[in-house]
CSV table of C-alpha atoms and ligand atoms in Angstrom, one decimal:
chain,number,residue,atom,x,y,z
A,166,UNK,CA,30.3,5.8,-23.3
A,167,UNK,CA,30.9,2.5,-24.9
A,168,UNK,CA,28.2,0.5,-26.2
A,169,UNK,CA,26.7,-2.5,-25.3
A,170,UNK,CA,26.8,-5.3,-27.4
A,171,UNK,CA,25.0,-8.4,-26.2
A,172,UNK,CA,27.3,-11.2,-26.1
A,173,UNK,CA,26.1,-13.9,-29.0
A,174,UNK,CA,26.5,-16.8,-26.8
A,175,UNK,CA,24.1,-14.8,-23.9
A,176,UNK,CA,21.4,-15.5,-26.7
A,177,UNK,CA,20.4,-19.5,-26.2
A,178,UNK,CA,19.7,-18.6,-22.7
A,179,UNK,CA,17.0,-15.4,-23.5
A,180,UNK,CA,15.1,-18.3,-26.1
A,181,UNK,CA,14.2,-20.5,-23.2
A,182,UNK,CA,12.5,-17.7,-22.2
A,183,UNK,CA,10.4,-18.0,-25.6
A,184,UNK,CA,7.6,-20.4,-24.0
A,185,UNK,CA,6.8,-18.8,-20.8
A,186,UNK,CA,4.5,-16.6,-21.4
A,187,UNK,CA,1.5,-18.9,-20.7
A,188,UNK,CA,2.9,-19.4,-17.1
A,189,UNK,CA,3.8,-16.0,-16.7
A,190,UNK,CA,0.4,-14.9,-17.1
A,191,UNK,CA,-1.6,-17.4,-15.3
A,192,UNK,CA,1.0,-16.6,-12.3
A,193,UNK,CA,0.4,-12.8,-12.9
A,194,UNK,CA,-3.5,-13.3,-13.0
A,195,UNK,CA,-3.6,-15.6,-10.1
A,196,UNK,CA,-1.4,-13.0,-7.7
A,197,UNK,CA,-3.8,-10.4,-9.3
A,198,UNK,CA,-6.7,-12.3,-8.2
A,199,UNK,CA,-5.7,-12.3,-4.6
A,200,UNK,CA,-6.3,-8.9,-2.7
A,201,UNK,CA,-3.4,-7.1,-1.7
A,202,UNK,CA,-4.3,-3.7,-0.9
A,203,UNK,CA,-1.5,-1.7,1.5
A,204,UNK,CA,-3.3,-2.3,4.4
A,205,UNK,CA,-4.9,-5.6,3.9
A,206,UNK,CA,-2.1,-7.6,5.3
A,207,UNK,CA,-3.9,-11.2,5.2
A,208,UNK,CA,-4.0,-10.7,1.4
A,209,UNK,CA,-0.7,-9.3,1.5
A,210,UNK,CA,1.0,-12.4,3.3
A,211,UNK,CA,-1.4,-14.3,1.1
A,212,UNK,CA,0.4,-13.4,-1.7
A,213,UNK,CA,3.7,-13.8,0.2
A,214,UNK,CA,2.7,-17.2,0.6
A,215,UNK,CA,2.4,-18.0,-3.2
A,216,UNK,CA,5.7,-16.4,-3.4
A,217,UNK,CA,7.5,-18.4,-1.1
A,218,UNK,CA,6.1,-21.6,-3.3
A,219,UNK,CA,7.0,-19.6,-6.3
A,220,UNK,CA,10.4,-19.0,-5.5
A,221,UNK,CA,11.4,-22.7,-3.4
A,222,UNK,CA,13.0,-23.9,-6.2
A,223,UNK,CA,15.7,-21.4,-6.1
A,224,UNK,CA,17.3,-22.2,-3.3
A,225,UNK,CA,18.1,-19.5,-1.7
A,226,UNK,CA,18.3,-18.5,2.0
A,227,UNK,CA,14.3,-17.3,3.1
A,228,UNK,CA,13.5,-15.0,5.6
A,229,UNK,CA,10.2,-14.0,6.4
A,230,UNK,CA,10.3,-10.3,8.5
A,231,UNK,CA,7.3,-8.5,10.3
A,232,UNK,CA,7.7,-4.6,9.7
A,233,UNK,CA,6.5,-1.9,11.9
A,234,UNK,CA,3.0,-1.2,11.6
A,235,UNK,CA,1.8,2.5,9.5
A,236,UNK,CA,1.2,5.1,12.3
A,237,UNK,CA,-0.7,7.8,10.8
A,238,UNK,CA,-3.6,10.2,11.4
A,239,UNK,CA,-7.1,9.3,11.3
A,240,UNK,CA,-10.3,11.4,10.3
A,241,UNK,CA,-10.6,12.6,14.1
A,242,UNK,CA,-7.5,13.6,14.6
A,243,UNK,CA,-5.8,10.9,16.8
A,244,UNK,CA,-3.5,8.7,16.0
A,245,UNK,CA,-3.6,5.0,14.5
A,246,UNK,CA,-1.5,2.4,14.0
A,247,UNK,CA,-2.1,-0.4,11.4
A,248,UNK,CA,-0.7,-4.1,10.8
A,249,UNK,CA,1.0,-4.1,7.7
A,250,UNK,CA,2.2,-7.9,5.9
A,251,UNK,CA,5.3,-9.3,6.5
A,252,UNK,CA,8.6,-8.7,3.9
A,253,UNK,CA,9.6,-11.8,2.3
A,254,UNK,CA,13.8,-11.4,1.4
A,255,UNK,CA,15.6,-14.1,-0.1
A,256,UNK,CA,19.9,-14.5,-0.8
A,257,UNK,CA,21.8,-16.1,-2.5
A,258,UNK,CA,25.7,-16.5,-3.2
A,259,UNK,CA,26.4,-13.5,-0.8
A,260,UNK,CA,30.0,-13.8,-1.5
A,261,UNK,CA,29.8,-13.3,-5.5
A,262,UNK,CA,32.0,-10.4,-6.7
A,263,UNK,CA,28.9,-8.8,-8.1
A,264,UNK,CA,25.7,-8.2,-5.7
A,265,UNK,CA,22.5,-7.3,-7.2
A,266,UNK,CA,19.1,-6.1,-5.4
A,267,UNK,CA,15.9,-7.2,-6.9
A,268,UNK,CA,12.8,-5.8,-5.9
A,269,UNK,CA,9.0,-5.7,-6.0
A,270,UNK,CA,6.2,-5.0,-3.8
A,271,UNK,CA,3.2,-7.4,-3.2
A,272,UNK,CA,0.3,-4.4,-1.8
A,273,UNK,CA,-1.7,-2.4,-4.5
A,274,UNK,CA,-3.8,0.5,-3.6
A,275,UNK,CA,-6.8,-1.3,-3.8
A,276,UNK,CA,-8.5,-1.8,-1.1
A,277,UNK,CA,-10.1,-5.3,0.3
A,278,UNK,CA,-13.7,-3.7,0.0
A,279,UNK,CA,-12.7,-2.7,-3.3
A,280,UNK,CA,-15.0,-3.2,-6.3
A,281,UNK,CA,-12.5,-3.9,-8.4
A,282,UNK,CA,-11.0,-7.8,-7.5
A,283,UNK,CA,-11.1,-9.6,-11.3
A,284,UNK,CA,-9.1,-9.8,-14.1
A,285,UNK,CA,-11.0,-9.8,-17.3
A,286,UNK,CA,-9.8,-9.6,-21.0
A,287,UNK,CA,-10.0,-6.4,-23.0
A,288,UNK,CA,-8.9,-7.6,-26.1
A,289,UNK,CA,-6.8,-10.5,-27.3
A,290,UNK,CA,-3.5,-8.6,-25.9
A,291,UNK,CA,-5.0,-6.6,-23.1
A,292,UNK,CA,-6.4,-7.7,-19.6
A,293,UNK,CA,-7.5,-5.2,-17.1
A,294,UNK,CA,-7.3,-6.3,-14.1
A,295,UNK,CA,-6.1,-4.7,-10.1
A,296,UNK,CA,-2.2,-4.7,-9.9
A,297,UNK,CA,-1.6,-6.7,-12.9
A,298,UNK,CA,0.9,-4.1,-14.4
A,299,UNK,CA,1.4,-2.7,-10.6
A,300,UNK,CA,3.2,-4.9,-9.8
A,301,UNK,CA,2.0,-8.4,-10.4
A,302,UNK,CA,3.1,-9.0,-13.7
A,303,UNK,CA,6.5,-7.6,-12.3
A,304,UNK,CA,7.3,-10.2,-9.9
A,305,UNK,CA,6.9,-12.6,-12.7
A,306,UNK,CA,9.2,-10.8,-15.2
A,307,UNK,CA,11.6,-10.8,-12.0
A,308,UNK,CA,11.6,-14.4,-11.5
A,309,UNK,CA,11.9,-15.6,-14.7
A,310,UNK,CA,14.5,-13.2,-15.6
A,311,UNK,CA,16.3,-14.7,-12.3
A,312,UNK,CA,15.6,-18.5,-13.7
A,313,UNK,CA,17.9,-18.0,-16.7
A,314,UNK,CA,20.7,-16.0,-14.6
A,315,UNK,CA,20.6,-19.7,-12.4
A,316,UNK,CA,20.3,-21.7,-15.2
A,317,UNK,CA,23.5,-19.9,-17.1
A,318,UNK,CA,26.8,-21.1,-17.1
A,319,UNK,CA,27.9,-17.6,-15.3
A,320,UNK,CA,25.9,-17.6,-12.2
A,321,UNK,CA,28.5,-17.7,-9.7
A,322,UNK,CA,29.6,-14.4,-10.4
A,323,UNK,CA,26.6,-12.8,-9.0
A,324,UNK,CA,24.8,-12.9,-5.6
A,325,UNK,CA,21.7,-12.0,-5.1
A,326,UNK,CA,19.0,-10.3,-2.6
A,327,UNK,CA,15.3,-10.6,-3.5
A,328,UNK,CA,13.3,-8.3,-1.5
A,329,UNK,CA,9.4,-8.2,-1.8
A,330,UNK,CA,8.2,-5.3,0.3
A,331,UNK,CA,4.4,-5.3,1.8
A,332,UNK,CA,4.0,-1.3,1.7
A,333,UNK,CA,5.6,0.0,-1.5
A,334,UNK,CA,1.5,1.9,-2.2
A,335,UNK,CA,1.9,4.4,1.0
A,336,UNK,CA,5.6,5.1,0.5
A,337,UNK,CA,7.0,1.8,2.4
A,338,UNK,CA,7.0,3.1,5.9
A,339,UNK,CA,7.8,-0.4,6.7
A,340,UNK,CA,10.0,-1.6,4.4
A,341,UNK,CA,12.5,1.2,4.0
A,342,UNK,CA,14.9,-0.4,6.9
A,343,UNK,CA,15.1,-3.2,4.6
A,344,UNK,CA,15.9,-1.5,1.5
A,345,UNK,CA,18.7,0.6,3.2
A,346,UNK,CA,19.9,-2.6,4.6
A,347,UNK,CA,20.3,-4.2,1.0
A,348,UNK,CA,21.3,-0.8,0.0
A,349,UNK,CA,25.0,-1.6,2.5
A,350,UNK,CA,25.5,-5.1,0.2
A,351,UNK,CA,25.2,-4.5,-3.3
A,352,UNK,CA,26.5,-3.1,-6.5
A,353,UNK,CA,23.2,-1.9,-8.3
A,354,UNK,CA,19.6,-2.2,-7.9
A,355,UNK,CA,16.7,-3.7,-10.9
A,356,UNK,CA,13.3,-2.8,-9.7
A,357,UNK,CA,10.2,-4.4,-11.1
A,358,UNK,CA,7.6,-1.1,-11.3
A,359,UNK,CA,5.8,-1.3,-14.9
A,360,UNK,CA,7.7,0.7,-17.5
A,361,UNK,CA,5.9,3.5,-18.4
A,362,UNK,CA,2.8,3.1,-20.7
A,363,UNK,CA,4.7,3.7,-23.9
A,364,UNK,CA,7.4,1.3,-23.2
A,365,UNK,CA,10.2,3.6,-21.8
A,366,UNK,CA,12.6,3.2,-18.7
A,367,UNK,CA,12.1,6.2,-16.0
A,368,UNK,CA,15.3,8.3,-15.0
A,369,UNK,CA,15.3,11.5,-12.8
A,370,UNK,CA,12.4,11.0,-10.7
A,371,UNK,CA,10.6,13.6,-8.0
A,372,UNK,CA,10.6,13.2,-4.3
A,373,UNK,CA,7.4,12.9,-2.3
A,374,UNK,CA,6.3,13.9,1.0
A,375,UNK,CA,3.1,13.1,2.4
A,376,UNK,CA,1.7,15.8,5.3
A,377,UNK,CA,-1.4,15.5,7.3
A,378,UNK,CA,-3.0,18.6,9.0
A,379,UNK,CA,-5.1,18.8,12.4
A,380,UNK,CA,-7.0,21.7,13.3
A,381,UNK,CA,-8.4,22.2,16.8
A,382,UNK,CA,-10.6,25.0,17.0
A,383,UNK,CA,-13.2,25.1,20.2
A,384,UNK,CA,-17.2,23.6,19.7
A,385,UNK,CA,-19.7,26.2,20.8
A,386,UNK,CA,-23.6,26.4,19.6
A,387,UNK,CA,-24.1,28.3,16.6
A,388,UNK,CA,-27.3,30.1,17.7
A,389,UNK,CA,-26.8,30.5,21.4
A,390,UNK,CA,-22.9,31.1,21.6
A,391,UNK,CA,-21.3,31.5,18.5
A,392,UNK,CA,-18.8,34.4,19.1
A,393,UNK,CA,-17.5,31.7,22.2
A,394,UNK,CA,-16.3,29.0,19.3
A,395,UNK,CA,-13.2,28.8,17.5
A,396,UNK,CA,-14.1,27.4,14.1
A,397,UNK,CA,-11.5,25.0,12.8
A,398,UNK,CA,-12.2,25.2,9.2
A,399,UNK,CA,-11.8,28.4,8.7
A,400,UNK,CA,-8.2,28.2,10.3
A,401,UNK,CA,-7.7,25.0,7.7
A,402,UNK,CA,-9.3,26.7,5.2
A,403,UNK,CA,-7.0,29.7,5.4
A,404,UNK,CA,-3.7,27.2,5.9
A,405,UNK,CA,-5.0,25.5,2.5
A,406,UNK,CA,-5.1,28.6,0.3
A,407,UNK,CA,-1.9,29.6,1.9
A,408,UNK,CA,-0.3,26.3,1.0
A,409,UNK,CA,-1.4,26.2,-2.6
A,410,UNK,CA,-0.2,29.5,-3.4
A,411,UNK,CA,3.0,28.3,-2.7
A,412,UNK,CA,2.7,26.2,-6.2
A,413,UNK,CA,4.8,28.3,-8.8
A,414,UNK,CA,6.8,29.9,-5.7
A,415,UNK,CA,9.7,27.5,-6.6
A,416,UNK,CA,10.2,25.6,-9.7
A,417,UNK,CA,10.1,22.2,-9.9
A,418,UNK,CA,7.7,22.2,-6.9
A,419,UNK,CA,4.2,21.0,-6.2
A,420,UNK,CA,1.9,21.5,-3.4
A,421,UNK,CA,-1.3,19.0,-3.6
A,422,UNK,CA,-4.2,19.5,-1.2
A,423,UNK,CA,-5.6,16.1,-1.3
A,424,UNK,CA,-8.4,15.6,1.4
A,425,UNK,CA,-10.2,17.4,3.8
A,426,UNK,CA,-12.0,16.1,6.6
A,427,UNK,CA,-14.3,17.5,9.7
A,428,UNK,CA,-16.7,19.3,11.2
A,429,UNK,CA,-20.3,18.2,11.7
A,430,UNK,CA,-24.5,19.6,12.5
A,431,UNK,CA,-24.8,23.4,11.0
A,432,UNK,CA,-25.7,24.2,14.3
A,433,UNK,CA,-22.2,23.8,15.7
A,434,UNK,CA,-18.9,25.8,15.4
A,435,UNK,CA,-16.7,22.9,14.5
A,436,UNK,CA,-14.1,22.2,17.0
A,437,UNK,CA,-11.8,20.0,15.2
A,438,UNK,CA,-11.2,18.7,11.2
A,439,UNK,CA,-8.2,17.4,9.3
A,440,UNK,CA,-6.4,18.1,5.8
A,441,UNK,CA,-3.8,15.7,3.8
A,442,UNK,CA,-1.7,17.2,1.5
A,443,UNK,CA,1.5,15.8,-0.8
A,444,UNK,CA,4.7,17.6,-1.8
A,445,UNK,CA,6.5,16.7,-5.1
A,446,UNK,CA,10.1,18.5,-5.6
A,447,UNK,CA,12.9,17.8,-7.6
A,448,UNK,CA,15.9,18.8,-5.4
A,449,UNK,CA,17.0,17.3,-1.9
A,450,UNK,CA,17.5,21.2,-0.9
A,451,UNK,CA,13.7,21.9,-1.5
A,452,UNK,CA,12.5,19.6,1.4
A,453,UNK,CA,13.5,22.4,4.2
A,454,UNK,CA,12.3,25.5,2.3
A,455,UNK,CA,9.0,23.4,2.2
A,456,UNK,CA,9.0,22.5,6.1
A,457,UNK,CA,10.2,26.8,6.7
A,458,UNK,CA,7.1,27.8,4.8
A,459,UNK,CA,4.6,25.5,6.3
A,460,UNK,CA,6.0,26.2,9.6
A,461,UNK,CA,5.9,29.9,9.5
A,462,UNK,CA,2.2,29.5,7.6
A,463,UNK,CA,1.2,27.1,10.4
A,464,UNK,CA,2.8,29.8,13.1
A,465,UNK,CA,1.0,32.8,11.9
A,466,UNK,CA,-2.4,31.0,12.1
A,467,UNK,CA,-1.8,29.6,14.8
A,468,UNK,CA,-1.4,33.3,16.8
A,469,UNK,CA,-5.0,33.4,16.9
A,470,UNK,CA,-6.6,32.8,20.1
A,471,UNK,CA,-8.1,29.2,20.9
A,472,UNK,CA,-7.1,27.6,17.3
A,473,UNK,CA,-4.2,25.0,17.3
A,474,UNK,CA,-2.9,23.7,13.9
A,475,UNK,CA,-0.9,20.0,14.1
A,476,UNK,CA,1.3,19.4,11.5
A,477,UNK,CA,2.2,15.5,10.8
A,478,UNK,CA,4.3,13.8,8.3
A,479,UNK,CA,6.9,14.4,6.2
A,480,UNK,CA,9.3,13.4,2.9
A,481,UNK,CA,9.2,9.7,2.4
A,482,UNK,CA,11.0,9.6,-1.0
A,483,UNK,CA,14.1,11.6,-1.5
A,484,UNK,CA,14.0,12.9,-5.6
A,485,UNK,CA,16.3,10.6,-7.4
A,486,UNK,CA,19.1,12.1,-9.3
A,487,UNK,CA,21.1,10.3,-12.1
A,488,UNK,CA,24.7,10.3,-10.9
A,489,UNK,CA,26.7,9.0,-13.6
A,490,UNK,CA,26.4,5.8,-12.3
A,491,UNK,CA,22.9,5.2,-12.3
A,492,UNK,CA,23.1,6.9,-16.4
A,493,UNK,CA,25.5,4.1,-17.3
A,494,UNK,CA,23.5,1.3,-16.0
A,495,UNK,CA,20.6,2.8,-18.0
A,496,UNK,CA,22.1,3.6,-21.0
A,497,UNK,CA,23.2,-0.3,-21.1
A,498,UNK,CA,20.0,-1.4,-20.3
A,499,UNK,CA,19.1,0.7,-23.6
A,500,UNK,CA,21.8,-0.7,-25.6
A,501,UNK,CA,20.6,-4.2,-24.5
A,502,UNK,CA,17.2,-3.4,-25.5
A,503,UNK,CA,17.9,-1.8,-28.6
A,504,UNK,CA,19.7,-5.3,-29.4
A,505,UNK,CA,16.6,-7.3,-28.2
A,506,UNK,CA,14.2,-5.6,-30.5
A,507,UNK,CA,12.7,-3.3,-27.3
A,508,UNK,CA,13.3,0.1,-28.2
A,509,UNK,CA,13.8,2.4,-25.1
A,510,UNK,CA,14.3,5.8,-24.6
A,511,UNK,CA,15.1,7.7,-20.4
A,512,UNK,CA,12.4,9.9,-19.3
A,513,UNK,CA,11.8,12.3,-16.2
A,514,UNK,CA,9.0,11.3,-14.2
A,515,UNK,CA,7.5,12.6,-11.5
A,516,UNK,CA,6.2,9.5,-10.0
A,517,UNK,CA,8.6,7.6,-7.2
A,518,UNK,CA,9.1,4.5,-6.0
A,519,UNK,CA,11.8,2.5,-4.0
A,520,UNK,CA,14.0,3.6,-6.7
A,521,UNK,CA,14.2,6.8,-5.0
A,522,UNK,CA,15.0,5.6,-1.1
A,523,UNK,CA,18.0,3.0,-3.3
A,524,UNK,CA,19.7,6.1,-5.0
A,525,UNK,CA,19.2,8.3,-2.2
A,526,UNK,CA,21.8,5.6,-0.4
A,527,UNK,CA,24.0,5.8,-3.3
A,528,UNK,CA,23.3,2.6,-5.4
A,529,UNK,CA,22.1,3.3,-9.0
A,530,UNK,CA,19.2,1.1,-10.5
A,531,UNK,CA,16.7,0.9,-13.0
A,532,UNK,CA,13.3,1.0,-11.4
A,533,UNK,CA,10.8,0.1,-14.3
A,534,UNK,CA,12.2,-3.2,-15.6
A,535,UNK,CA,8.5,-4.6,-15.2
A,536,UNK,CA,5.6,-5.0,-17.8
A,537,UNK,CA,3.8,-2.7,-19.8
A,538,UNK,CA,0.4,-1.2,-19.2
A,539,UNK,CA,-1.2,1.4,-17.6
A,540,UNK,CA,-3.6,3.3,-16.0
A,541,UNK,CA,-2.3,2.1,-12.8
A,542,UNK,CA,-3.5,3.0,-9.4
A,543,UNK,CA,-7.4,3.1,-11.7
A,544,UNK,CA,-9.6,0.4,-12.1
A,545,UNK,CA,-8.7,0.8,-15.8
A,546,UNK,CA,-5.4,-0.6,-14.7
A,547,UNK,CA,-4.5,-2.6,-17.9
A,548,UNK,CA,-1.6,-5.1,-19.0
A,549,UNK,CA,-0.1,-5.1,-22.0
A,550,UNK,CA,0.1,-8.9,-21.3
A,551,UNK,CA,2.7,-9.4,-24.9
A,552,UNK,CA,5.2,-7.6,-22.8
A,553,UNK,CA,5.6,-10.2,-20.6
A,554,UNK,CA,8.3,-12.3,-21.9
A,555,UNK,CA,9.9,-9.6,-23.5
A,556,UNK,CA,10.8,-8.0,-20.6
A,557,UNK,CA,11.8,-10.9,-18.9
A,558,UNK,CA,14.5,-11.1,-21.6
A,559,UNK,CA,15.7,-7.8,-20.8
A,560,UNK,CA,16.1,-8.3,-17.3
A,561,UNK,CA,17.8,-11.6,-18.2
A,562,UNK,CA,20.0,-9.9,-20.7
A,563,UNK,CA,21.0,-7.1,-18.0
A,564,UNK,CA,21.8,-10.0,-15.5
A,565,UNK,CA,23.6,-12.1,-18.1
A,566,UNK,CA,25.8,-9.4,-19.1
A,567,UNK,CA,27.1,-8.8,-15.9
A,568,UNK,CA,27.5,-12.4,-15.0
A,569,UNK,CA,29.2,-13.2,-18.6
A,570,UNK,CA,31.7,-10.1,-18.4
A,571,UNK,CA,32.8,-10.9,-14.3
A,572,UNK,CA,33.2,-14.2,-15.4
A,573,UNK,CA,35.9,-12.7,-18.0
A,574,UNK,CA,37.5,-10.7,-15.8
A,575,UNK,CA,36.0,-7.3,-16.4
A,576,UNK,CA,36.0,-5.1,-13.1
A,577,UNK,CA,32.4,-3.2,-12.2
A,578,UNK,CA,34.5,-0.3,-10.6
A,579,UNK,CA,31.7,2.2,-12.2
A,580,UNK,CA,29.3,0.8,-10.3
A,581,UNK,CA,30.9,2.1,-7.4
A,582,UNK,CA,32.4,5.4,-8.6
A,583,UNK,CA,29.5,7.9,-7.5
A,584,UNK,CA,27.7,5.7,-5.4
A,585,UNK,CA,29.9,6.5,-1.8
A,586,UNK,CA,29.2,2.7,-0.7
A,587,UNK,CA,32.3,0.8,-1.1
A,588,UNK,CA,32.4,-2.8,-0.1
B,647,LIG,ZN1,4.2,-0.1,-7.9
């Protein structure tokens, strides 16, 4: 694989990159500030709003869409919809000969009633602060790295489709149309999740599937009538241990009871109660060995007179495999680094993201091109807030490069070689 060598004349454009970091983090702090949690969707189109200011200049062709609400399960068992915000997506150049998707999602997982709304400093390089590394500080390293692609001298050789998605925190029910719809247009994806907390890029990543449970069982009093009621723990109680002893059955697969829910007085055989598991796996092929097991788990219990077990749900992320495409891009993006001073190495993780739903429709990406921090998804959520510019820079670089080389001629055919989209 040949290496990357950044281009000397790319370099004047990274320095104007050099003073931004006081904007970059007032921007960050300020979209931190506003409360964006998955399902609080007037924070979330709160912080579209600032976006839309934040991105005028560019432009580019705006489209504000409304998603389809999150149906899911609640604590008694029925189901719920809720509003989710809107998805802001914005093009440019859609007839360039290179087509990039840039992405980053507005929610966090913290709540609107959460405690934790502030940023505050830690020390003189550190703030703490809800969604600052996930995924605030992102979207600025994004749109600065996207300010020196349109101020460079190649920008007409790459088009452009910005997508900030309102539900990336619960697997973007909403958003995934979108991200397959991008996923028809363009040669490779740059996603702005934070890099992981000691600077690296992520590679392989697991897929995730998110299940809930119902049991109905039958309410009868526990003094009076108890051999007449059906208790529904105990049958969710049994489907639990049977679940987690599938953990170890298969490698590379994980079975996570998360929360349980139900019942109610000691005096009463509970009628009804809910469980919400997740599945991590590394291999497409796992997903229907999982659903076989549950089912035939969920069968036997379910042979026992007057108890009922509902399963909802299902995979939301596909795992994410390298194809030798999606290796290239990140060994340049390591070369690049390496060249920038940002030394970077490709780990497994088994964390996902919209990285995974991109691959899964064939176009490679890097999916942690934002800023370093971590403890994310924790109120110790912190922000390595010196990363900043330098990862704009890389992004930049990565932009640049392809811009510079189309402009000379050089074909992307790689791009396309394992991804099965051909335009
Ligand atoms: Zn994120």
């Amino acid at each position: 694989m040949a290496h990357h060598c950044l281009a000397p004349d790319i370099l004047p454009w990274l320095d104007r990159l050099n003073d931004q970091h006081d904007d970059m983090l007032a921007k960050t702090i300020e979209l931190a500030e506003i409360n964006s949690g998955s399902l609080n969707h007037q924070g979330v189109n709160q912080v579209l709003a600032q976006l839309q200011k934040l991105t005028a200049h560019l432009s580019a062709e705006q489209e504000r869409i409304a998603v389809a609400p999150l149906t899911e399960v609640n604590d008694n068992g029925s189901m719920v919809q809720h509003r989710l915000g809107d998805a802001l997506r914005l093009r440019k150049r859609p007839q360039a000969p290179l087509q990039v998707f840039l992405c980053g999602h507005m929610d966090t997982v913290f709540a609107k009633d959460s405690s934790f709304q502030q940023v505050r400093w830690l020390d003189d390089d550190t703030i703490n602060g809800p969604g600052v590394t996930d995924l605030k500080g992102g979207i600025l390293v994004m749109l600065k790295a996207l300010d020196v692609l349109e101020q460079s001298p190649w920008a007409e050789q790459i088009g452009w489709e910005m997508l900030f998605n309102p539900d990336e925190e619960i697997g973007s029910p909403g958003s995934a149309p979108l991200i397959a719809e991008a996923a028809q247009r363009v040669h490779f994806g740059m996603i702005f999740e934070p890099c992981l907390p000691d600077g690296n890029l992520a590679g392989q990543r697991k897929g995730s599937g998110n299940f809930t449970v119902v049991s109905h069982g039958k309410a009868a009093h526990a003094g009076r009538e108890h051999h007449l009621g059906r208790n529904a723990i105990r049958a969710l109680c049994d489907f639990i241990s049977a679940m987690d002893d599938l953990n170890g059955q298969r490698p590379g697969i994980t079975f996570n009871p998360g929360y349980i829910h139900g019942g109610g007085p000691t005096n009463i055989v509970p009628e009804r109660c809910i469980h919400r598991f997740n599945i991590r796996l590394e291999h497409p092929d796992d997903q229907q060995w999982c659903l076989t097991q549950l089912d035939s788990i969920i069968a036997a219990i379910n042979q026992r007179e007057g108890i009922r077990l509902e399963l909802h749900g299902g995979f939301t992320r596909q795992p994410k495999l390298l194809t030798p495409a999606n290796r290239q891009l990140l060994f340049m993006a390591k070369d690049i680094g390496h060249e920038l001073g940002i030394p970077l190495e490709i780990k497994l993780t088994g964390g996902c993201c919209d990285g995974n739903n991109l691959a899964a429709a064939g176009i490679p990406n890097i999916d942690t091109l934002g800023v370093q921090g971590g403890a994310i998804h924790s109120e110790q959520e912190y922000l390595y807030v010196k990363s900043l510019v330098p990862r704009a820079k890389l992004s930049a670089a990565i932009l640049l490069s392809f811009a510079r080389a189309s402009a000379f001629g050089e074909q992307f055919d790689w791009l396309a070689a394992s991804s099965g989209e051909q335009q």
